[in-house]
mmCIF file of C-alpha atoms in Angstrom:
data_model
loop_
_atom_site.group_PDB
_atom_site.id
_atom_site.type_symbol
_atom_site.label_atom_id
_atom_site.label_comp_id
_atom_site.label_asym_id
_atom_site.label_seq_id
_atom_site.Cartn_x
_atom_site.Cartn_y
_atom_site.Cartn_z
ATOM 1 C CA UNK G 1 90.341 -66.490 12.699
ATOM 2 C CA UNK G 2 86.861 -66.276 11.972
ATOM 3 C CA UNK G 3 86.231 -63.501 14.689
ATOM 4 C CA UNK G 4 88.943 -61.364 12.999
ATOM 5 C CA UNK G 5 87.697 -61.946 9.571
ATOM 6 C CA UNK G 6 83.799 -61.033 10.834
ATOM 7 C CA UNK G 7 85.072 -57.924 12.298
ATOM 8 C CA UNK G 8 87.353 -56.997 9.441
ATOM 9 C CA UNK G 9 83.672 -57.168 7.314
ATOM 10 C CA UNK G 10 82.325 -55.208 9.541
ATOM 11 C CA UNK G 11 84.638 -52.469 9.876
ATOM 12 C CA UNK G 12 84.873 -52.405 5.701
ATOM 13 C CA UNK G 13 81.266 -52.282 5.755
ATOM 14 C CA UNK G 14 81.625 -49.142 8.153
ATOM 15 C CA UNK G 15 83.536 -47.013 6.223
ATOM 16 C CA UNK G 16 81.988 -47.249 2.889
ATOM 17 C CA UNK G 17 80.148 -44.436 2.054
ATOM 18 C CA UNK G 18 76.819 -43.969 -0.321
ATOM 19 C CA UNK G 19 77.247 -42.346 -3.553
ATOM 20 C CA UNK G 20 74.621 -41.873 -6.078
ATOM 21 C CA UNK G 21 75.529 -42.133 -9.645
ATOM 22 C CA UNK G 22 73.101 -39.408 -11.877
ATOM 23 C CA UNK G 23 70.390 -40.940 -13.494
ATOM 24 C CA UNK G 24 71.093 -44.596 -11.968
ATOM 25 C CA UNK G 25 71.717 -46.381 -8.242
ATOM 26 C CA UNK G 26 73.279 -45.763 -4.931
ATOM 27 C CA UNK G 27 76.428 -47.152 -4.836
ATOM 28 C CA UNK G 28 78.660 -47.892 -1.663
ATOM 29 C CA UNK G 29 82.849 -46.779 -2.350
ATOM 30 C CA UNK G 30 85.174 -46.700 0.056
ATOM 31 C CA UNK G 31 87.442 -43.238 -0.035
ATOM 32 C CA UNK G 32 86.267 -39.400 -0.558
ATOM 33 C CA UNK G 33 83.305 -39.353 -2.842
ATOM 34 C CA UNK G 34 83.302 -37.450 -5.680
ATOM 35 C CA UNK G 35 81.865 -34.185 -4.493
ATOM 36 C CA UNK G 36 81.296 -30.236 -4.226
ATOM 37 C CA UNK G 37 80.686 -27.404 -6.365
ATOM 38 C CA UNK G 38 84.165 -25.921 -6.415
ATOM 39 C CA UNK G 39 86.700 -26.204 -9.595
ATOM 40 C CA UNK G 40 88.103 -29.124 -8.660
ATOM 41 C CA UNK G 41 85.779 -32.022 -6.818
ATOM 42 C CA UNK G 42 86.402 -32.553 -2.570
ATOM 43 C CA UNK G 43 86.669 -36.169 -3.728
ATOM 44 C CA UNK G 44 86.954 -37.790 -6.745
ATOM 45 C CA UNK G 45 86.129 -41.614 -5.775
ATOM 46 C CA UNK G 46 83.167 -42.785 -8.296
ATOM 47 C CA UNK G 47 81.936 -46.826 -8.095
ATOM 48 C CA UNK G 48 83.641 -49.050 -10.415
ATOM 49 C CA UNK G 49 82.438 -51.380 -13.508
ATOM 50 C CA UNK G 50 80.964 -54.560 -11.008
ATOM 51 C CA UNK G 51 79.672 -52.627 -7.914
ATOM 52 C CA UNK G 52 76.517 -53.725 -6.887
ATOM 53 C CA UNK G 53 73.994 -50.923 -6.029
ATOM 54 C CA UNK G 54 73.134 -50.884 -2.263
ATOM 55 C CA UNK G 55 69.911 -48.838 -2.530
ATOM 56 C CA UNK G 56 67.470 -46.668 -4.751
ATOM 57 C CA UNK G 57 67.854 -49.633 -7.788
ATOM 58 C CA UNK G 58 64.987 -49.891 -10.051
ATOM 59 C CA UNK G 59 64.184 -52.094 -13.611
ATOM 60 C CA UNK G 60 64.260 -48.727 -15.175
ATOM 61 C CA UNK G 61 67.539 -47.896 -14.608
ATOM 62 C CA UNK G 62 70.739 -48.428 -17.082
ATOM 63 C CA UNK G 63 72.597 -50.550 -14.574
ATOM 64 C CA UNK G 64 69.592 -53.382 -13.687
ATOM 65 C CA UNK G 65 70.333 -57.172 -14.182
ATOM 66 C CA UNK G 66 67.076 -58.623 -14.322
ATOM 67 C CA UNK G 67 68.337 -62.061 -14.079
ATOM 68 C CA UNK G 68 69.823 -61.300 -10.209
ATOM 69 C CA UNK G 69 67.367 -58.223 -9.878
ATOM 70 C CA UNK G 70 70.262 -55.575 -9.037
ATOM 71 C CA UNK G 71 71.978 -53.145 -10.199
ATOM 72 C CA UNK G 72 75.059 -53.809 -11.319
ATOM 73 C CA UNK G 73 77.516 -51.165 -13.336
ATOM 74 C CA UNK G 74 78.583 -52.191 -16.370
ATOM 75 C CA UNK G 75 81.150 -49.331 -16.884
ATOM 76 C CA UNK G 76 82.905 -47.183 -13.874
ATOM 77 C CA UNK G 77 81.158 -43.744 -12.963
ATOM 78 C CA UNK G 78 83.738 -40.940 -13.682
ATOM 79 C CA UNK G 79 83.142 -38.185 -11.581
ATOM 80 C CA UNK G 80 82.281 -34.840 -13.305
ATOM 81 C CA UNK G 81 80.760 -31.332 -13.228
ATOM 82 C CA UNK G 82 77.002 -31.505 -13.904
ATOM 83 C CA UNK G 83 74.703 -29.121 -14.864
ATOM 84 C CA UNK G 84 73.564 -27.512 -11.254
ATOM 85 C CA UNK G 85 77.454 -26.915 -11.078
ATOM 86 C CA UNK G 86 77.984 -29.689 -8.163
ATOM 87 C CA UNK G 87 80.268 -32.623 -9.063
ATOM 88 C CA UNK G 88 79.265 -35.765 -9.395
ATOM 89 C CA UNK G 89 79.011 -39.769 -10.955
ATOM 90 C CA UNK G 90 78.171 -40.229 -14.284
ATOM 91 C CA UNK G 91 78.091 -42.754 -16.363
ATOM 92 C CA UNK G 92 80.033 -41.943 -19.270
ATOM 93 C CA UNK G 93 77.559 -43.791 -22.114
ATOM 94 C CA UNK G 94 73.966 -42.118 -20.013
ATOM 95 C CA UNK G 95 75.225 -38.672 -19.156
ATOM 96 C CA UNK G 96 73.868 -36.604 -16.488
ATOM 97 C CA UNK G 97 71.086 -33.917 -17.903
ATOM 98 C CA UNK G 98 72.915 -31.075 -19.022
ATOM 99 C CA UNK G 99 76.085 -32.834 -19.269
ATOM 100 C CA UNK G 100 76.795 -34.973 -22.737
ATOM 101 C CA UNK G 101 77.683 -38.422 -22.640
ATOM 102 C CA UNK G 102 81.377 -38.802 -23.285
ATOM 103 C CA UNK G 103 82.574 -38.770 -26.765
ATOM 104 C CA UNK G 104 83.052 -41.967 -29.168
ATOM 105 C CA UNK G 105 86.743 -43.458 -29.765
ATOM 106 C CA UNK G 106 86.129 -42.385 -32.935
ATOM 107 C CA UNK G 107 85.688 -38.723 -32.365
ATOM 108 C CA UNK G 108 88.592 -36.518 -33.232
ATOM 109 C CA UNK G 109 88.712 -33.436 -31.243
ATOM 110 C CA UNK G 110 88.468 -30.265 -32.119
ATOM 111 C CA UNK G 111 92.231 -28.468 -32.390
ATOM 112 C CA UNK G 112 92.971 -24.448 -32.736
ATOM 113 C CA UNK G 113 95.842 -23.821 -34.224
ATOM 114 C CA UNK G 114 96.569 -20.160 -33.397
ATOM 115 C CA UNK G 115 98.686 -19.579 -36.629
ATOM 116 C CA UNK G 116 95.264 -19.723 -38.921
ATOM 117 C CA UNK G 117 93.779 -17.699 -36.781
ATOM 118 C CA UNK G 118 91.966 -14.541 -38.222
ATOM 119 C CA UNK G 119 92.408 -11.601 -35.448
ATOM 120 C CA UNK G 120 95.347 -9.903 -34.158
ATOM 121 C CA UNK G 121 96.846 -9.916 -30.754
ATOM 122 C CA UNK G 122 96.118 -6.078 -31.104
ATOM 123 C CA UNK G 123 92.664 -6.422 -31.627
ATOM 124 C CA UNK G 124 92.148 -8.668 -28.340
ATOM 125 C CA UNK G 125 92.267 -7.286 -24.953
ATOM 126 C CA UNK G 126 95.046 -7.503 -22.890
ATOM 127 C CA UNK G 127 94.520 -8.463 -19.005
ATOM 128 C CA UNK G 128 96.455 -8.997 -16.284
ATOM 129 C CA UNK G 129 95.906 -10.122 -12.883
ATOM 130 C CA UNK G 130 97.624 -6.881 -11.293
ATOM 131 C CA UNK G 131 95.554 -4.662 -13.535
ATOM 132 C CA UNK G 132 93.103 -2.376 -10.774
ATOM 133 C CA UNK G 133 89.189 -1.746 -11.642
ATOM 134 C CA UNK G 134 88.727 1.708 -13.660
ATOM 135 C CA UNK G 135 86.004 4.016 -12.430
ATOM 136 C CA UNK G 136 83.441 5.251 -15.315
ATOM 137 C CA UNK G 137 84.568 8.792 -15.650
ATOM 138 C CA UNK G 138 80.636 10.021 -16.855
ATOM 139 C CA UNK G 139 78.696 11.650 -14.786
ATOM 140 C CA UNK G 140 74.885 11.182 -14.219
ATOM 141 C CA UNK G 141 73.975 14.341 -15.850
ATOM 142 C CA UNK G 142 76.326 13.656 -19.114
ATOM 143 C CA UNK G 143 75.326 10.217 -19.492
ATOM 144 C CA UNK G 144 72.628 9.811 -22.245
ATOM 145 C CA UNK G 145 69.377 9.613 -20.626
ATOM 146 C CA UNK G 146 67.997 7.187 -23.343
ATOM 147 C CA UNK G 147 69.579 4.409 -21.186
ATOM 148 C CA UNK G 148 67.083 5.342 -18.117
ATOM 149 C CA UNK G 149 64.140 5.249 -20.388
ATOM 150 C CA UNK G 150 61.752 2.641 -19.350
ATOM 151 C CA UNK G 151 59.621 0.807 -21.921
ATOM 152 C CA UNK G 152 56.970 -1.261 -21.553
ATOM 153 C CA UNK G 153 55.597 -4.150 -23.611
ATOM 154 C CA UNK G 154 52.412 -6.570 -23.315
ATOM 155 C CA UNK G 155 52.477 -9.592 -24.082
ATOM 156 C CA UNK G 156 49.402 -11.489 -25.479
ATOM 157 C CA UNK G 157 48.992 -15.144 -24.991
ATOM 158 C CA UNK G 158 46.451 -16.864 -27.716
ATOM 159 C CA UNK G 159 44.398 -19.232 -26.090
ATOM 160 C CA UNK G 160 41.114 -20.844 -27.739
ATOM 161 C CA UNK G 161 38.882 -18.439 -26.062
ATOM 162 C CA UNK G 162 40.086 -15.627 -27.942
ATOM 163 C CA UNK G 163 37.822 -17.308 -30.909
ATOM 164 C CA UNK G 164 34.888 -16.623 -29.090
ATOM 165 C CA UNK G 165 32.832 -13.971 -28.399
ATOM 166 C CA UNK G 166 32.927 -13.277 -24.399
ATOM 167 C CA UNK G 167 30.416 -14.013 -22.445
ATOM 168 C CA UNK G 168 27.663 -11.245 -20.216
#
């Protein structure tokens, strides 16, 4: 019994797999880690509020105990699109650099209603999927040549020498 519980640790042990949660710890989760750079994630398994960091945990970080010295999540990492466009975990309340933490449960969010809205459906442009790519009908010698113009401007950087006189 003890055998088959050992190896049943083991084997658990074996298939977890080390996620890193933006701005915190590496985590160990079981099932595809949220991952990719796609519009939807390859996996979207993120650790949960509890899970004990198994490497990179520092005092600095959100998720440190000091009275066990660990990390230890207080809230589950939901995985999201962050700012290089990869997906990833985040904890909600930190964020992840360009991505905002999550919004308050007091936050109402922002509804359009299309009936107050100002333009006309003639004034947008219509699309469709089956429309084909036009060809610019202008030829190099009718186009106006203002738009090959090339202009050039410098750029001066102040700096504290620029008080003085320079030097021979």
């Amino acid at each position: 019994m003890k055998r088959a519980a050992f190896i049943a640790a083991v084997l658990a042990v074996a298939t977890a797999t080390p996620v890193s949660v933006c701005r915190d710890a590496t985590y160990s989760i079981d099932g595809p880690i949220c991952s990719g750079s796609g519009v939807l994630p390859a996996g979207s398994q993120c650790p949960q509020a509890g899970s004990v960091a198994m490497q990179d945990c520092h005092p600095y970080l959100p998720s440190w105990n000091a009275a066990t010295s660990s990390c230890v999540l207080k809230e589950r990492a939901t995985c999201v699109k962050i700012a290089t466009g990869a997906w990833g975990c985040v904890l909600p309340s930190v964020g992840c650099g360009g991505v905002a933490p999550a919004k308050k449960k007091n936050q109402v969010p922002f509804v359009c209603d299309p009936n107050e809205s100002s333009s006309s459906s003639d004034e947008l442009w219509s699309y469709s999927e089956t429309d084909a790519p036009s060809v610019a009908s202008t030829t190099l010698d009718e186009a106006d040549l203002s738009w090959f113009e090339s202009s050039k401007t410098t750029v001066h950087h102040p700096s504290a020498s620029d008080d003085q006189p320079p030097e021979n």
